[in-house]
Amino acid sequence: MDKGIADAFTAITLDSCLSFREGDRLRIQAEPPHRDLVHEIAAGAWDRGARDVRVEWGDSRLSRIYFDRAKDDRFDSAPSWVANDGAMYVDEGWCVLRLEGEENPIALDGVEPGRLQRHQRARAIALSKYRSAIISNKIPWTILPVATEAWARAVFGTAGRPIGEDPVAELWNVLMPILRLDGPDPAAALRAHAEELAARARRLTEAHLTEVHFSGPGTDLRIGLSSRSRWGGAGAKAPDGRFFLPNHPTEEVFTSPDNRLAEGKVSCTRPVKVLGESVVGAWFEFREGRAIASGAKKGAEVLARYLEVDPGASRLGEVALVDSFGPIWKSGLVFDSILLDENAACHIALGSAYVDVFEGSDTMNTEERAAAGYNEALVHTDFMIGSPEVDVEGRRQDGTTLKILQGGKFVA
Amino acid sequence: MDKGIADAFTAITLDSCLSFREGDRLRIQAEPPHRDLVHEIAAGAWDRGARDVRVEWGDSRLSRIYFDRAKDDRFDSAPSWVANDGAMYVDEGWCVLRLEGEENPIALDGVEPGRLQRHQRARAIALSKYRSAIISNKIPWTILPVATEAWARAVFGTAGRPIGEDPVAELWNVLMPILRLDGPDPAAALRAHAEELAARARRLTEAHLTEVHFSGPGTDLRIGLSSRSRWGGAGAKAPDGRFFLPNHPTEEVFTSPDNRLAEGKVSCTRPVKVLGESVVGAWFEFREGRAIASGAKKGAEVLARYLEVDPGASRLGEVALVDSFGPIWKSGLVFDSILLDENAACHIALGSAYVDVFEGSDTMNTEERAAAGYNEALVHTDFMIGSPEVDVEGRRQDGTTLKILQGGKFVA
């Protein structure tokens, strides 16, 4: 890959996204096509005085073989190293980097949905300590996209764009502005962007909203917020005080709602991967916070399976507001990658809530969380519901309304 | 890769080398070019009812980056997951498969030898429980060669052979008879071969030798055996009674000598990797069991470092007898891979001994082992010393001699 891109990507990842320091440990989750970039990042980490660098290579073809050919009882438990590794990363305070950009975006399409669901559930249980540390920002973590050939072909193909000789380079050209790597000082650009999102989150928190209301084609959804709901955006703080960016790119401000308060219908505006499978044209109907009905043009079955993973999988853990005129939406592309697509449009997440945007939840036990409307679940999946045709309004404690997004654009 | 080769390789690996059964767990250590074959083997393991299959991908370019750029104090300890994983594989009784065939055979050439030595020492300490289980056959393990492009080019290049369009396929053609995969019933051929080696080992054990004497160009070495030394060959038994083949191919019968009794000079007949680096034309001089001097045409420095890893690294843990007219020697090639080269010629190992060929050592503590002349060390490296020009004679307890190899050929 292009050396300039690799260098800029490495610097942003380590210095801006993870605030990586001498003595830190780095876990890298990557797929085979990321290998050149992984080598650059590993070198960068060692150059910065890393204590350890460990790369875990995902392999979607190997996963497919497992899902198709393992004995059926294999999907109900996870190997012991999954839990062991997860606990180690937390106890030793590793920095975690996940590179996204699949070698084969459709590798798991057509797998028996029950196996995907049971597998994900078993992994989530094995990784509960790890997931809880991630959700509550106890260790620095970040996710970034990496261009791959199959992904580039899928993205450009879906858009009906002619595909040139070097689709990977073309996709990098699309990703550069999205990652804010195209200017003279990417770190400064990222800092300014993060400050803008933080200010937006502050304003929303100070408005003390009791509800956000999405309306648009096929969508009329009211989501009730808790008095504990706080808006966050663009970055988090680890226990050691360091700033880190859990996703890059990030265009959202988000909060965790009261999981008992969602009413109405909502249509998804972009495809999404659910338990490894593509789901297109999904919709949900909510009553008293729970998705009581769902459907999709493609993937309805896996969607229904998802809602049954556990009780929290059918309730909301997150609502996020995104300007539809950000660089991702402006690219005009659907990436079929949650990291990018969730930052193209407003979205809701069915599944676990975030501790740091639900005041007091870090010290609550399970019963207290349930009583407060904090959603606990083994899973967390974002569903995009925003577009230039969707408006979002907030309701304040005194019953007055606040226009937040109009025609997809932030106005609050 | 060729589907017929992959199928035969998978069947031999799982059924003949590991006796893989329903409910077993499989650890696969592989490099990126082995990926297609790894997928076949994983599928075969799941088809046989595997409980778990875990692939650990080595990456020599990543290792090189680490050796060149990590802070100097990083080489004196191993990350905690190394010991954790090692203990898990033993406690849970995993089957272990290592595929050999490097992506880049010279990836580590030129690395600072002190770093290689300290790294290997730290890993060996972290893996002591695992290494001890391997050495005493507590878990089934096997190592097999896989053709890769760089390896094929190196092998054919060294031999001065013209390299055709598909060097990987050509190397597979060389490996097929070596792995006994070229006949109509590879499993039966392998069984017959193993029985022949086992009979040879039995005859040598029953001869109750006190010494083996190697003589040839640059070599006049007498290695004293213990009354506890037993000869083994072609297969081992796991605690659950299953037969497994620790290496495939294997052409050797071997024992662990008395580590206080080796006298004379010995010249190596093939190159060998020491701490990751190629060593060519090595020689040693032994006094009272210890290598008191060493040298090499290439790699003398890393060789000297090796002998200093710990006290056991300069003493013998193994002596192995190999017919020079086996399929590996007959190929006329030097593979620069210990798995093949050690089975082309008689060899000695500097470093740890094998429990199962040194009677009673499984229940001895460290002091008892030292008193019995059983060699303990953090490392174990084979050095080939046989050729058609090297004769091997045994000495019996009554002082009579037994001709074992003449002109490289087994006669005992």
XYZ file of N, CA and C in Angstrom, chain A residues 22-23 25 32-33 35-36 38-40 42-44 46-55 57-62 65-66 69-71 74 77-81 84-85 88-89 92 94 103, chain B residues 22-23 25 32-33 35-36 38-40 42-44 46-55 57-62 65-66 69-71 74 77-81 84-85 88-89 92 94 103:
282
model
N 4.833 4.889 25.705
C 5.883 3.950 26.087
C 5.374 3.035 27.204
N 5.637 1.735 27.055
C 5.225 0.771 28.071
C 3.837 0.193 27.849
N 0.753 -1.916 25.977
C 0.595 -3.153 25.215
C -0.465 -2.927 24.149
N -6.260 -10.957 6.971
C -5.067 -11.106 6.130
C -4.771 -9.943 5.176
N -5.779 -9.329 4.526
C -5.407 -8.244 3.594
C -4.850 -7.005 4.290
N -2.359 -6.963 6.170
C -1.052 -7.337 6.714
C 0.014 -6.251 6.587
N 0.137 -5.635 5.423
C 1.166 -4.597 5.262
C 0.959 -3.466 6.263
N -0.671 -3.625 9.101
C -0.416 -4.142 10.456
C 1.076 -4.073 10.771
N 1.897 -4.399 9.779
C 3.348 -4.334 9.997
C 3.788 -2.893 10.301
N 3.218 -1.945 9.587
C 3.565 -0.536 9.838
C 3.151 -0.122 11.250
N 2.583 -2.084 13.856
C 3.416 -2.783 14.841
C 4.762 -2.079 14.968
N 5.356 -1.731 13.842
C 6.642 -1.024 13.881
C 6.489 0.293 14.631
N 5.404 1.005 14.350
C 5.153 2.273 15.041
C 5.015 2.078 16.541
N 6.280 -0.449 18.383
C 7.597 -0.759 18.962
C 8.449 0.505 19.029
N 8.394 1.322 17.968
C 9.172 2.576 17.970
C 8.769 3.486 19.134
N 7.501 3.417 19.526
C 7.022 4.249 20.633
C 7.271 3.589 21.990
N 7.994 2.477 21.987
C 8.361 1.845 23.267
C 7.341 0.856 23.783
N 6.595 0.213 22.864
C 5.584 -0.760 23.276
C 6.186 -1.823 24.191
N 5.350 -2.288 25.101
C 5.768 -3.403 25.948
C 5.450 -4.722 25.256
N 4.295 -4.786 24.628
C 3.916 -5.968 23.843
C 3.091 -5.533 22.642
N 3.196 -6.279 21.574
C 2.302 -6.113 20.428
C 1.838 -7.509 20.048
N 0.532 -7.729 20.042
C 0.009 -9.040 19.673
C -1.010 -8.870 18.556
N -0.817 -9.605 17.489
C -1.755 -9.534 16.369
C -2.602 -10.795 16.366
N -5.154 -12.678 13.975
C -5.639 -12.672 12.596
C -6.989 -13.354 12.510
N -7.986 -12.606 12.080
C -9.270 -13.213 11.748
C -9.178 -13.858 10.374
N -10.028 -14.821 10.117
C -9.996 -15.524 8.846
C -11.432 -15.963 8.553
N -12.107 -15.199 7.708
C -13.538 -15.450 7.509
C -13.790 -16.783 6.799
N -12.836 -17.224 5.979
C -13.015 -18.531 5.333
C -12.956 -19.652 6.383
N -12.038 -19.469 7.337
C -11.933 -20.451 8.421
C -13.206 -20.431 9.282
N -15.938 -22.312 7.511
C -15.747 -23.769 7.635
C -16.263 -24.248 8.987
N -15.924 -23.496 10.016
C -16.395 -23.823 11.373
C -17.919 -23.816 11.443
N -19.327 -26.864 9.372
C -18.925 -28.257 9.557
C -18.717 -28.707 10.990
N -18.698 -27.771 11.935
C -18.516 -28.204 13.334
C -19.765 -28.929 13.816
N -19.558 -29.788 14.791
C -20.700 -30.481 15.410
C -21.647 -29.456 16.035
N -21.129 -27.500 19.329
C -19.960 -26.626 19.476
C -20.323 -25.145 19.611
N -20.823 -23.113 23.505
C -19.804 -22.694 24.472
C -18.597 -22.174 23.702
N -17.794 -21.379 24.373
C -16.587 -20.825 23.752
C -15.371 -21.536 24.315
N -14.305 -21.695 23.512
C -13.068 -22.289 24.035
C -12.547 -21.459 25.215
N -11.833 -22.093 26.122
C -11.438 -21.387 27.346
C -10.493 -20.218 27.064
N -9.739 -20.283 25.966
C -8.805 -19.183 25.713
C -9.533 -17.879 25.397
N -10.031 -16.370 28.791
C -8.711 -16.089 29.373
C -8.081 -14.850 28.739
N -8.094 -14.826 27.409
C -7.505 -13.677 26.716
C -8.249 -12.395 27.071
N -7.255 -11.173 30.409
C -5.879 -10.660 30.403
C -5.806 -9.243 29.835
N -6.524 -9.022 28.726
C -6.475 -7.683 28.115
C -6.970 -6.618 29.096
N -4.414 -6.433 32.349
C -3.119 -5.821 32.034
C -3.277 -4.469 31.329
N -4.448 -3.524 28.275
C -3.983 -3.419 26.890
C -4.732 -2.312 26.135
N -12.016 -9.297 4.193
C -11.441 -9.968 3.034
C -12.570 -10.442 2.124
N -13.016 -37.812 17.728
C -14.153 -36.978 18.122
C -13.921 -36.425 19.528
N -14.191 -35.130 19.683
C -14.031 -34.490 20.988
C -12.645 -33.920 21.223
N -9.296 -31.483 20.699
C -9.016 -30.088 20.356
C -7.747 -30.040 19.510
N 1.311 -17.804 6.809
C 0.316 -17.394 5.815
C 0.264 -18.236 4.533
N 1.398 -18.677 3.962
C 1.265 -19.453 2.715
C 0.606 -20.822 2.907
N -2.235 -21.312 4.158
C -3.642 -21.050 4.486
C -4.619 -22.031 3.849
N -4.470 -22.303 2.559
C -5.413 -23.227 1.906
C -5.396 -24.591 2.588
N -4.385 -25.263 5.634
C -4.934 -25.129 6.988
C -6.461 -25.233 6.948
N -7.062 -24.632 5.934
C -8.523 -24.712 5.825
C -8.979 -26.158 5.614
N -8.250 -26.893 4.808
C -8.602 -28.306 4.583
C -8.471 -29.106 5.873
N -8.526 -27.950 8.976
C -9.567 -27.525 9.926
C -10.893 -28.191 9.571
N -11.218 -28.202 8.292
C -12.467 -28.843 7.867
C -12.442 -30.318 8.237
N -11.295 -30.966 8.007
C -11.169 -32.377 8.351
C -11.346 -32.614 9.839
N -13.052 -30.649 12.000
C -14.477 -30.467 12.349
C -15.287 -31.679 11.888
N -14.977 -32.173 10.681
C -15.700 -33.350 10.182
C -15.525 -34.557 11.107
N -14.378 -34.648 11.758
C -14.115 -35.770 12.671
C -14.657 -35.496 14.073
N -15.397 -34.391 14.233
C -16.032 -34.126 15.521
C -15.177 -33.347 16.491
N -14.289 -32.496 15.953
C -13.412 -31.705 16.828
C -14.217 -30.922 17.850
N -13.617 -30.746 19.005
C -14.227 -29.893 20.019
C -13.808 -28.446 19.801
N -12.553 -28.239 19.459
C -12.043 -26.904 19.128
C -10.981 -27.029 18.057
N -10.861 -26.010 17.245
C -9.745 -25.887 16.313
C -9.255 -24.452 16.431
N -7.989 -24.288 16.777
C -7.436 -22.942 16.892
C -6.205 -22.838 16.009
N -6.183 -21.822 15.168
C -5.033 -21.609 14.297
C -4.242 -20.417 14.817
N -1.304 -18.038 13.627
C -0.538 -17.690 12.426
C 0.784 -17.049 12.799
N 1.872 -17.669 12.408
C 3.175 -17.033 12.538
C 3.352 -16.029 11.419
N 4.214 -15.070 11.624
C 4.428 -14.036 10.610
C 5.872 -13.581 10.760
N 6.737 -14.111 9.897
C 8.163 -13.856 10.092
C 8.522 -12.388 9.842
N 7.760 -11.700 9.004
C 8.032 -10.267 8.795
C 7.711 -9.482 10.068
N 6.629 -9.887 10.727
C 6.262 -9.240 11.984
C 7.315 -9.532 13.055
N 10.308 -7.309 12.483
C 10.047 -5.943 12.957
C 10.260 -5.863 14.471
N 9.735 -6.878 15.166
C 9.905 -6.936 16.618
C 11.372 -7.007 17.008
N 13.083 -3.568 16.200
C 12.609 -2.262 16.670
C 12.099 -2.222 18.105
N 11.910 -3.377 18.729
C 11.427 -3.336 20.113
C 12.524 -2.810 21.034
N 12.098 -2.240 22.137
C 13.063 -1.779 23.143
C 13.888 -2.965 23.649
N 12.747 -5.742 26.103
C 11.602 -6.588 25.743
C 11.969 -8.062 25.539
N 11.694 -11.095 28.738
C 10.501 -11.723 29.312
C 9.497 -11.974 28.204
N 8.601 -12.895 28.447
C 7.571 -13.217 27.457
C 6.231 -12.658 27.930
N 5.364 -12.253 26.990
C 4.035 -11.790 27.388
C 3.307 -12.892 28.150
N 2.382 -12.505 29.019
C 1.750 -13.507 29.888
C 0.923 -14.521 29.118
N 0.411 -14.149 27.950
C -0.409 -15.111 27.206
C 0.411 -16.292 26.696
N 0.230 -18.687 29.583
C -1.176 -19.072 29.772
C -1.621 -20.062 28.703
N -1.327 -19.734 27.447
C -1.721 -20.628 26.356
C -1.040 -21.982 26.493
N -2.678 -24.047 29.072
C -4.003 -24.489 28.638
C -3.906 -25.691 27.695
N -2.973 -25.621 26.758
C -2.848 -26.736 25.807
C -2.541 -28.050 26.538
N -5.714 -29.044 29.001
C -6.896 -29.501 28.266
C -6.569 -30.615 27.264
N -4.748 -30.720 24.385
C -4.906 -30.430 22.959
C -3.980 -31.315 22.114
N 7.566 -18.811 4.948
C 7.232 -17.826 3.930
C 8.512 -17.159 3.459
